[in-house]
mmCIF file of C-alpha atoms and ligand atoms in Angstrom:
data_model
loop_
_atom_site.group_PDB
_atom_site.id
_atom_site.type_symbol
_atom_site.label_atom_id
_atom_site.label_comp_id
_atom_site.label_asym_id
_atom_site.label_seq_id
_atom_site.Cartn_x
_atom_site.Cartn_y
_atom_site.Cartn_z
ATOM 1 C CA MET A 1 26.804 -2.103 -34.744
ATOM 2 C CA GLY A 2 27.561 0.812 -37.019
ATOM 3 C CA TYR A 3 28.825 1.183 -40.540
ATOM 4 C CA ASN A 4 31.323 3.288 -42.445
ATOM 5 C CA ALA A 5 29.886 5.554 -45.121
ATOM 6 C CA TYR A 6 31.868 7.223 -47.864
ATOM 7 C CA ILE A 7 30.816 10.198 -49.976
ATOM 8 C CA PHE A 8 31.279 10.161 -53.358
ATOM 9 C CA SER A 9 30.613 10.223 -56.843
ATOM 10 C CA PRO A 10 32.047 12.586 -59.365
ATOM 11 C CA PHE A 11 30.552 10.384 -62.106
ATOM 12 C CA CYS A 12 27.011 10.619 -60.815
ATOM 13 C CA GLY A 13 27.533 14.345 -60.345
ATOM 14 C CA LEU A 14 25.513 14.458 -57.158
ATOM 15 C CA THR A 15 25.960 16.308 -53.915
ATOM 16 C CA LEU A 16 24.846 14.032 -51.161
ATOM 17 C CA SER A 17 24.033 14.063 -47.554
ATOM 18 C CA CYS A 18 24.774 11.012 -45.427
ATOM 19 C CA GLY A 19 21.911 8.603 -44.774
ATOM 20 C CA PRO A 20 19.371 7.199 -47.167
ATOM 21 C CA MET A 21 19.881 9.230 -50.324
ATOM 22 C CA GLY A 22 18.913 12.650 -49.055
ATOM 23 C CA GLY A 23 17.747 15.222 -51.596
ATOM 24 C CA MET A 24 17.108 12.900 -54.567
ATOM 25 C CA PRO A 25 14.346 13.647 -57.055
ATOM 26 C CA VAL A 26 11.277 11.788 -55.812
ATOM 27 C CA GLU A 27 10.344 10.272 -59.135
ATOM 28 C CA LYS A 28 13.732 8.615 -59.667
ATOM 29 C CA LYS A 29 14.009 4.967 -58.644
ATOM 30 C CA GLN A 30 16.417 4.336 -55.804
ATOM 31 C CA PHE A 31 18.632 1.251 -56.029
ATOM 32 C CA ALA A 32 20.788 -0.528 -53.489
ATOM 33 C CA VAL A 33 23.266 -3.298 -54.239
ATOM 34 C CA ILE A 34 24.387 -5.560 -51.402
ATOM 35 C CA GLY A 35 27.641 -7.352 -52.168
ATOM 36 C CA LEU A 36 30.182 -5.574 -54.369
ATOM 37 C CA GLY A 37 31.828 -8.569 -56.033
ATOM 38 C CA ARG A 38 32.163 -8.641 -59.839
ATOM 39 C CA PHE A 39 28.429 -8.982 -60.366
ATOM 40 C CA GLY A 40 27.313 -6.391 -57.792
ATOM 41 C CA LYS A 41 29.919 -3.901 -59.034
ATOM 42 C CA SER A 42 28.787 -4.289 -62.595
ATOM 43 C CA VAL A 43 25.083 -3.835 -61.736
ATOM 44 C CA GLY A 44 25.797 -0.806 -59.539
ATOM 45 C CA GLN A 45 28.145 0.893 -61.981
ATOM 46 C CA THR A 46 25.789 0.385 -64.918
ATOM 47 C CA LEU A 47 22.818 1.845 -63.011
ATOM 48 C CA CYS A 48 24.925 4.794 -61.926
ATOM 49 C CA ASN A 49 26.131 5.400 -65.489
ATOM 50 C CA MET A 50 22.472 5.446 -66.527
ATOM 51 C CA GLY A 51 21.887 8.301 -64.083
ATOM 52 C CA TYR A 52 20.343 6.391 -61.177
ATOM 53 C CA ASP A 53 21.302 6.748 -57.547
ATOM 54 C CA VAL A 54 22.898 3.633 -56.166
ATOM 55 C CA LEU A 55 23.839 2.684 -52.641
ATOM 56 C CA GLY A 56 26.465 -0.078 -52.486
ATOM 57 C CA VAL A 57 26.971 -2.151 -49.331
ATOM 58 C CA ASP A 58 29.762 -4.635 -48.655
ATOM 59 C CA ARG A 59 31.358 -5.940 -45.481
ATOM 60 C CA ASN A 60 34.743 -5.857 -47.181
ATOM 61 C CA GLY A 61 36.267 -2.384 -46.781
ATOM 62 C CA GLU A 62 38.557 -2.728 -49.818
ATOM 63 C CA ARG A 63 35.639 -3.537 -52.105
ATOM 64 C CA VAL A 64 33.779 -0.507 -50.759
ATOM 65 C CA GLN A 65 36.794 1.743 -51.329
ATOM 66 C CA GLU A 66 37.013 0.562 -54.957
ATOM 67 C CA MET A 67 33.442 1.750 -55.535
ATOM 68 C CA VAL A 68 33.581 5.051 -53.661
ATOM 69 C CA GLU A 69 34.278 7.006 -56.845
ATOM 70 C CA VAL A 70 31.750 5.075 -58.868
ATOM 71 C CA LEU A 71 28.538 4.753 -56.860
ATOM 72 C CA THR A 72 26.436 7.497 -55.338
ATOM 73 C CA HIS A 73 26.937 6.102 -51.882
ATOM 74 C CA ALA A 74 29.108 3.254 -50.579
ATOM 75 C CA VAL A 75 28.921 1.731 -47.155
ATOM 76 C CA GLU A 76 31.045 -0.851 -45.351
ATOM 77 C CA ALA A 77 28.638 -2.943 -43.308
ATOM 78 C CA ASP A 78 27.469 -6.466 -42.611
ATOM 79 C CA ALA A 79 24.055 -6.665 -44.254
ATOM 80 C CA THR A 80 23.019 -9.668 -42.158
ATOM 81 C CA GLU A 81 22.570 -7.275 -39.228
ATOM 82 C CA GLU A 82 19.021 -6.021 -39.130
ATOM 83 C CA ASN A 83 19.820 -2.782 -37.281
ATOM 84 C CA VAL A 84 22.404 -1.900 -39.958
ATOM 85 C CA LEU A 85 19.809 -2.335 -42.704
ATOM 86 C CA ARG A 86 17.322 -0.269 -40.711
ATOM 87 C CA SER A 87 19.792 2.556 -40.122
ATOM 88 C CA LEU A 88 20.576 2.643 -43.855
ATOM 89 C CA GLY A 89 16.864 3.247 -44.447
ATOM 90 C CA ILE A 90 16.814 0.219 -46.732
ATOM 91 C CA ARG A 91 13.024 0.023 -46.843
ATOM 92 C CA ASN A 92 12.984 3.344 -48.717
ATOM 93 C CA PHE A 93 14.766 1.830 -51.698
ATOM 94 C CA ASP A 94 12.602 0.737 -54.619
ATOM 95 C CA VAL A 95 14.877 -2.106 -55.666
ATOM 96 C CA VAL A 96 17.547 -3.945 -53.710
ATOM 97 C CA VAL A 97 19.894 -6.356 -55.470
ATOM 98 C CA VAL A 98 21.377 -9.110 -53.295
ATOM 99 C CA ALA A 99 24.623 -9.840 -55.112
ATOM 100 C CA ILE A 100 26.079 -12.230 -52.528
ATOM 101 C CA GLY A 101 26.728 -15.620 -54.069
ATOM 102 C CA LYS A 102 29.186 -17.837 -52.232
ATOM 103 C CA ASP A 103 28.009 -17.172 -48.678
ATOM 104 C CA LEU A 104 24.618 -18.913 -48.976
ATOM 105 C CA GLN A 105 23.641 -18.207 -45.408
ATOM 106 C CA ALA A 106 24.277 -14.465 -45.791
ATOM 107 C CA SER A 107 22.480 -14.333 -49.141
ATOM 108 C CA ILE A 108 19.370 -16.030 -47.718
ATOM 109 C CA LEU A 109 19.350 -14.099 -44.450
ATOM 110 C CA VAL A 110 19.785 -10.720 -46.168
ATOM 111 C CA THR A 111 16.969 -11.494 -48.644
ATOM 112 C CA LEU A 112 14.679 -12.513 -45.779
ATOM 113 C CA LEU A 113 15.499 -9.376 -43.757
ATOM 114 C CA LEU A 114 14.955 -7.086 -46.749
ATOM 115 C CA LYS A 115 11.469 -8.489 -47.332
ATOM 116 C CA GLU A 116 10.657 -8.376 -43.625
ATOM 117 C CA LEU A 117 11.744 -4.734 -43.510
ATOM 118 C CA GLY A 118 9.339 -3.960 -46.342
ATOM 119 C CA VAL A 119 11.571 -3.539 -49.424
ATOM 120 C CA GLY A 120 9.220 -3.585 -52.427
ATOM 121 C CA TYR A 121 11.387 -5.464 -54.920
ATOM 122 C CA VAL A 122 14.311 -7.725 -54.086
ATOM 123 C CA LEU A 123 16.340 -9.310 -56.852
ATOM 124 C CA ALA A 124 18.753 -11.976 -55.646
ATOM 125 C CA LYS A 125 21.598 -13.797 -57.354
ATOM 126 C CA ALA A 126 21.657 -17.583 -56.932
ATOM 127 C CA GLN A 127 24.508 -20.034 -57.336
ATOM 128 C CA ASP A 128 22.322 -23.010 -58.276
ATOM 129 C CA PRO A 129 18.641 -24.049 -58.484
ATOM 130 C CA LEU A 130 18.438 -25.156 -54.842
ATOM 131 C CA HIS A 131 19.800 -21.827 -53.635
ATOM 132 C CA GLY A 132 17.314 -20.126 -55.994
ATOM 133 C CA LYS A 133 14.431 -22.135 -54.569
ATOM 134 C CA VAL A 134 15.276 -21.050 -51.029
ATOM 135 C CA LEU A 135 15.591 -17.412 -52.119
ATOM 136 C CA HIS A 136 12.088 -17.603 -53.630
ATOM 137 C CA LYS A 137 10.759 -19.197 -50.450
ATOM 138 C CA VAL A 138 12.118 -16.393 -48.257
ATOM 139 C CA GLY A 139 10.466 -13.805 -50.475
ATOM 140 C CA ALA A 140 12.839 -12.791 -53.312
ATOM 141 C CA ASP A 141 10.762 -11.179 -56.064
ATOM 142 C CA ARG A 142 13.181 -12.319 -58.728
ATOM 143 C CA VAL A 143 16.055 -14.783 -58.700
ATOM 144 C CA ILE A 144 18.720 -14.742 -61.366
ATOM 145 C CA TYR A 145 21.543 -17.126 -62.233
ATOM 146 C CA PRO A 146 24.214 -14.927 -63.879
ATOM 147 C CA GLU A 147 26.686 -17.711 -64.739
ATOM 148 C CA ARG A 148 24.025 -20.043 -66.163
ATOM 149 C CA ASP A 149 22.344 -17.232 -68.125
ATOM 150 C CA MET A 150 25.626 -16.000 -69.550
ATOM 151 C CA GLY A 151 26.479 -19.580 -70.561
ATOM 152 C CA ILE A 152 23.174 -19.840 -72.460
ATOM 153 C CA ARG A 153 23.781 -16.476 -74.131
ATOM 154 C CA VAL A 154 27.292 -17.418 -75.223
ATOM 155 C CA ALA A 155 26.082 -20.779 -76.588
ATOM 156 C CA ARG A 156 23.302 -19.083 -78.571
ATOM 157 C CA HIS A 157 25.771 -16.592 -80.057
ATOM 158 C CA LEU A 158 28.069 -19.445 -81.029
ATOM 159 C CA VAL A 159 25.417 -21.226 -83.097
ATOM 160 C CA ALA A 160 23.652 -18.138 -84.488
ATOM 161 C CA ALA A 161 26.212 -15.413 -85.120
ATOM 162 C CA ASN A 162 23.590 -12.886 -86.249
ATOM 163 C CA ILE A 163 21.818 -12.864 -82.852
ATOM 164 C CA VAL A 164 22.691 -9.651 -81.023
ATOM 165 C CA ASP A 165 20.630 -10.156 -77.872
ATOM 166 C CA TYR A 166 17.530 -11.888 -76.600
ATOM 167 C CA ILE A 167 15.034 -11.815 -73.754
ATOM 168 C CA ASP A 168 13.114 -14.890 -72.594
ATOM 169 C CA LEU A 169 9.453 -13.914 -72.246
ATOM 170 C CA ALA A 170 8.070 -17.313 -71.278
ATOM 171 C CA PRO A 171 9.432 -20.869 -71.660
ATOM 172 C CA ASN A 172 8.665 -20.905 -75.411
ATOM 173 C CA TYR A 173 8.652 -17.228 -76.354
ATOM 174 C CA SER A 174 11.446 -14.695 -76.774
ATOM 175 C CA ILE A 175 12.243 -11.239 -78.022
ATOM 176 C CA VAL A 176 15.398 -11.360 -80.117
ATOM 177 C CA GLU A 177 17.635 -8.752 -81.714
ATOM 178 C CA ILE A 178 18.910 -10.157 -84.965
ATOM 179 C CA THR A 179 21.144 -8.570 -87.607
ATOM 180 C CA ALA A 180 19.256 -8.435 -90.904
ATOM 181 C CA PRO A 181 20.467 -11.378 -93.036
ATOM 182 C CA LYS A 182 21.959 -10.506 -96.466
ATOM 183 C CA GLU A 183 18.853 -11.793 -98.231
ATOM 184 C CA PHE A 184 16.677 -9.246 -96.391
ATOM 185 C CA VAL A 185 18.697 -6.159 -97.374
ATOM 186 C CA GLY A 186 16.967 -3.918 -99.935
ATOM 187 C CA LYS A 187 13.544 -5.425 -99.267
ATOM 188 C CA ASN A 188 10.711 -3.929 -97.261
ATOM 189 C CA LEU A 189 8.777 -5.695 -94.515
ATOM 190 C CA ARG A 190 5.834 -6.407 -96.822
ATOM 191 C CA GLN A 191 8.121 -8.225 -99.292
ATOM 192 C CA LEU A 192 9.783 -10.188 -96.502
ATOM 193 C CA GLU A 193 6.454 -11.503 -95.143
ATOM 194 C CA LEU A 194 8.073 -12.399 -91.836
ATOM 195 C CA ARG A 195 4.734 -12.841 -90.102
ATOM 196 C CA SER A 196 3.407 -15.433 -92.535
ATOM 197 C CA ARG A 197 6.743 -17.136 -93.336
ATOM 198 C CA TYR A 198 8.207 -17.277 -89.826
ATOM 199 C CA ARG A 199 5.267 -16.376 -87.535
ATOM 200 C CA VAL A 200 7.281 -13.594 -85.872
ATOM 201 C CA ASN A 201 6.386 -9.943 -85.309
ATOM 202 C CA VAL A 202 8.865 -7.143 -85.928
ATOM 203 C CA LEU A 203 8.640 -4.812 -82.923
ATOM 204 C CA ALA A 204 11.362 -2.371 -83.925
ATOM 205 C CA LEU A 205 14.182 -1.663 -86.363
ATOM 206 C CA LYS A 206 17.524 -0.381 -85.161
ATOM 207 C CA ARG A 207 19.778 1.516 -87.539
ATOM 208 C CA GLY A 208 22.974 2.779 -85.884
ATOM 209 C CA LYS A 209 21.874 4.727 -82.861
ATOM 210 C CA LYS A 210 18.329 5.259 -84.143
ATOM 211 C CA ILE A 211 15.441 3.006 -83.259
ATOM 212 C CA HIS A 212 12.218 2.864 -85.248
ATOM 213 C CA ILE A 213 9.386 1.491 -83.111
ATOM 214 C CA SER A 214 6.562 -0.418 -84.836
ATOM 215 C CA PRO A 215 7.984 -0.287 -88.357
ATOM 216 C CA GLY A 216 5.488 -0.492 -91.208
ATOM 217 C CA ALA A 217 5.177 -2.638 -94.306
ATOM 218 C CA GLN A 218 6.915 0.029 -96.434
ATOM 219 C CA ASP A 219 10.091 0.131 -94.345
ATOM 220 C CA PHE A 220 13.143 -1.122 -96.257
ATOM 221 C CA LEU A 221 16.046 -2.888 -94.602
ATOM 222 C CA GLU A 222 19.613 -1.692 -95.020
ATOM 223 C CA ARG A 223 22.856 -3.546 -94.395
ATOM 224 C CA GLY A 224 23.639 -3.648 -90.657
ATOM 225 C CA ASP A 225 20.027 -3.034 -89.589
ATOM 226 C CA ILE A 226 18.955 -4.907 -86.490
ATOM 227 C CA LEU A 227 15.456 -6.378 -86.317
ATOM 228 C CA VAL A 228 13.813 -6.701 -82.914
ATOM 229 C CA VAL A 229 11.411 -9.617 -83.305
ATOM 230 C CA MET A 230 9.074 -11.474 -80.983
ATOM 231 C CA GLY A 231 7.829 -15.014 -81.472
ATOM 232 C CA GLU A 232 7.978 -18.660 -80.524
ATOM 233 C CA ASN A 233 11.498 -19.976 -80.047
ATOM 234 C CA ASP A 234 11.201 -22.585 -82.824
ATOM 235 C CA ASP A 235 10.081 -19.915 -85.294
ATOM 236 C CA ILE A 236 12.823 -17.534 -84.201
ATOM 237 C CA ARG A 237 15.355 -20.349 -84.658
ATOM 238 C CA ARG A 238 14.198 -20.834 -88.281
ATOM 239 C CA LEU A 239 14.690 -17.093 -88.819
ATOM 240 C CA GLU A 240 18.161 -17.226 -87.238
ATOM 241 C CA GLN A 241 19.172 -19.943 -89.671
ATOM 242 C CA GLN A 242 18.451 -17.685 -92.659
HETATM 243 P P1 LIG B 301 31.161 -12.246 -57.733
HETATM 244 O O1 LIG B 301 31.020 -13.595 -58.408
HETATM 245 O O2 LIG B 301 30.006 -11.325 -57.987
HETATM 246 O O3 LIG B 301 32.502 -11.613 -57.973
HETATM 247 P P2 LIG B 301 32.272 -13.281 -55.337
HETATM 248 O O4 LIG B 301 32.346 -14.655 -55.872
HETATM 249 O O5 LIG B 301 33.536 -12.471 -55.292
HETATM 250 O O6 LIG B 301 31.121 -12.511 -56.145
HETATM 251 P P3 LIG B 301 30.425 -13.557 -53.190
HETATM 252 O O7 LIG B 301 30.581 -14.518 -52.076
HETATM 253 O O8 LIG B 301 29.382 -13.809 -54.190
HETATM 254 O O9 LIG B 301 31.827 -13.332 -53.847
HETATM 255 O O10 LIG B 301 30.219 -12.123 -52.492
HETATM 256 C C1 LIG B 301 30.095 -10.937 -53.212
HETATM 257 C C2 LIG B 301 30.377 -9.804 -52.248
HETATM 258 O O11 LIG B 301 29.420 -9.834 -51.187
HETATM 259 C C3 LIG B 301 31.754 -9.843 -51.590
HETATM 260 O O12 LIG B 301 32.417 -8.622 -51.878
HETATM 261 C C4 LIG B 301 31.465 -10.004 -50.112
HETATM 262 O O13 LIG B 301 32.365 -9.262 -49.304
HETATM 263 C C5 LIG B 301 30.050 -9.435 -50.017
HETATM 264 N N1 LIG B 301 29.333 -9.968 -48.846
HETATM 265 C C6 LIG B 301 29.213 -11.267 -48.488
HETATM 266 N N2 LIG B 301 28.477 -11.368 -47.359
HETATM 267 C C7 LIG B 301 28.128 -10.097 -47.011
HETATM 268 C C8 LIG B 301 27.375 -9.516 -45.935
HETATM 269 N N3 LIG B 301 26.852 -10.273 -44.979
HETATM 270 N N4 LIG B 301 27.221 -8.184 -45.919
HETATM 271 C C9 LIG B 301 27.764 -7.398 -46.866
HETATM 272 N N5 LIG B 301 28.482 -7.868 -47.884
HETATM 273 C C10 LIG B 301 28.674 -9.193 -47.969
#
């Protein structure tokens, strides 16, 4: 079985040869996204906008056509066919995202084949915990649950409006971006005593487009500043409620 390849991307500004990303700078990570539904499209487009080379694969020709102008390389193919994956040179990609959700069989089979073919890092999207468990069992390096995670994010924003973003580090620890509460404005980090009062560490301060890594005790907060803090979830929650 073959595949249809399309060449591409004015946005990535690359001149490409057919096949597995010919002529790319060696140090740049190579990404492939299998399944160009809403999730796969969004991952691929964002990586491409960040300057990475992205191969998109989908068995649906219309979905591939939609992404021809966006991704570095877009291919219409059935990723459950091992010879197709081989001929795309998939094992040369540093990261492959399996963005197939509804077709459980395809999602599991593709993940298994990618690991068998030697792909270093496979991130797969799961519909539910059972699907996720199977993906782990067949070798996925990371399994994500986009709908569940977005639901958690939205709920957290609803109860703590000053939270900009957060990353779960471990079950009880997070890194959170939080807009400086009114009471913090005009004070420096020494006066705020966040470490002793809330048991959190300030990793960075964001002001507009600038980011100040490892801010010191003398740094004053201005209105609109964003604090990047790390700590236990209970302590972060107390800070959020400021
Ligand atoms: P999303 O929620 O991301 O929009 P979706 O719900 O539209 O996804 P999914 O079943 O998760 O649909 O599939 C995502 C994409 O994966 C679809 O565009 C589908 O054509 C593609 N796909 C499914 N199976 C394969 C396969 N074996 N090979 C290549 N692409 C596939």
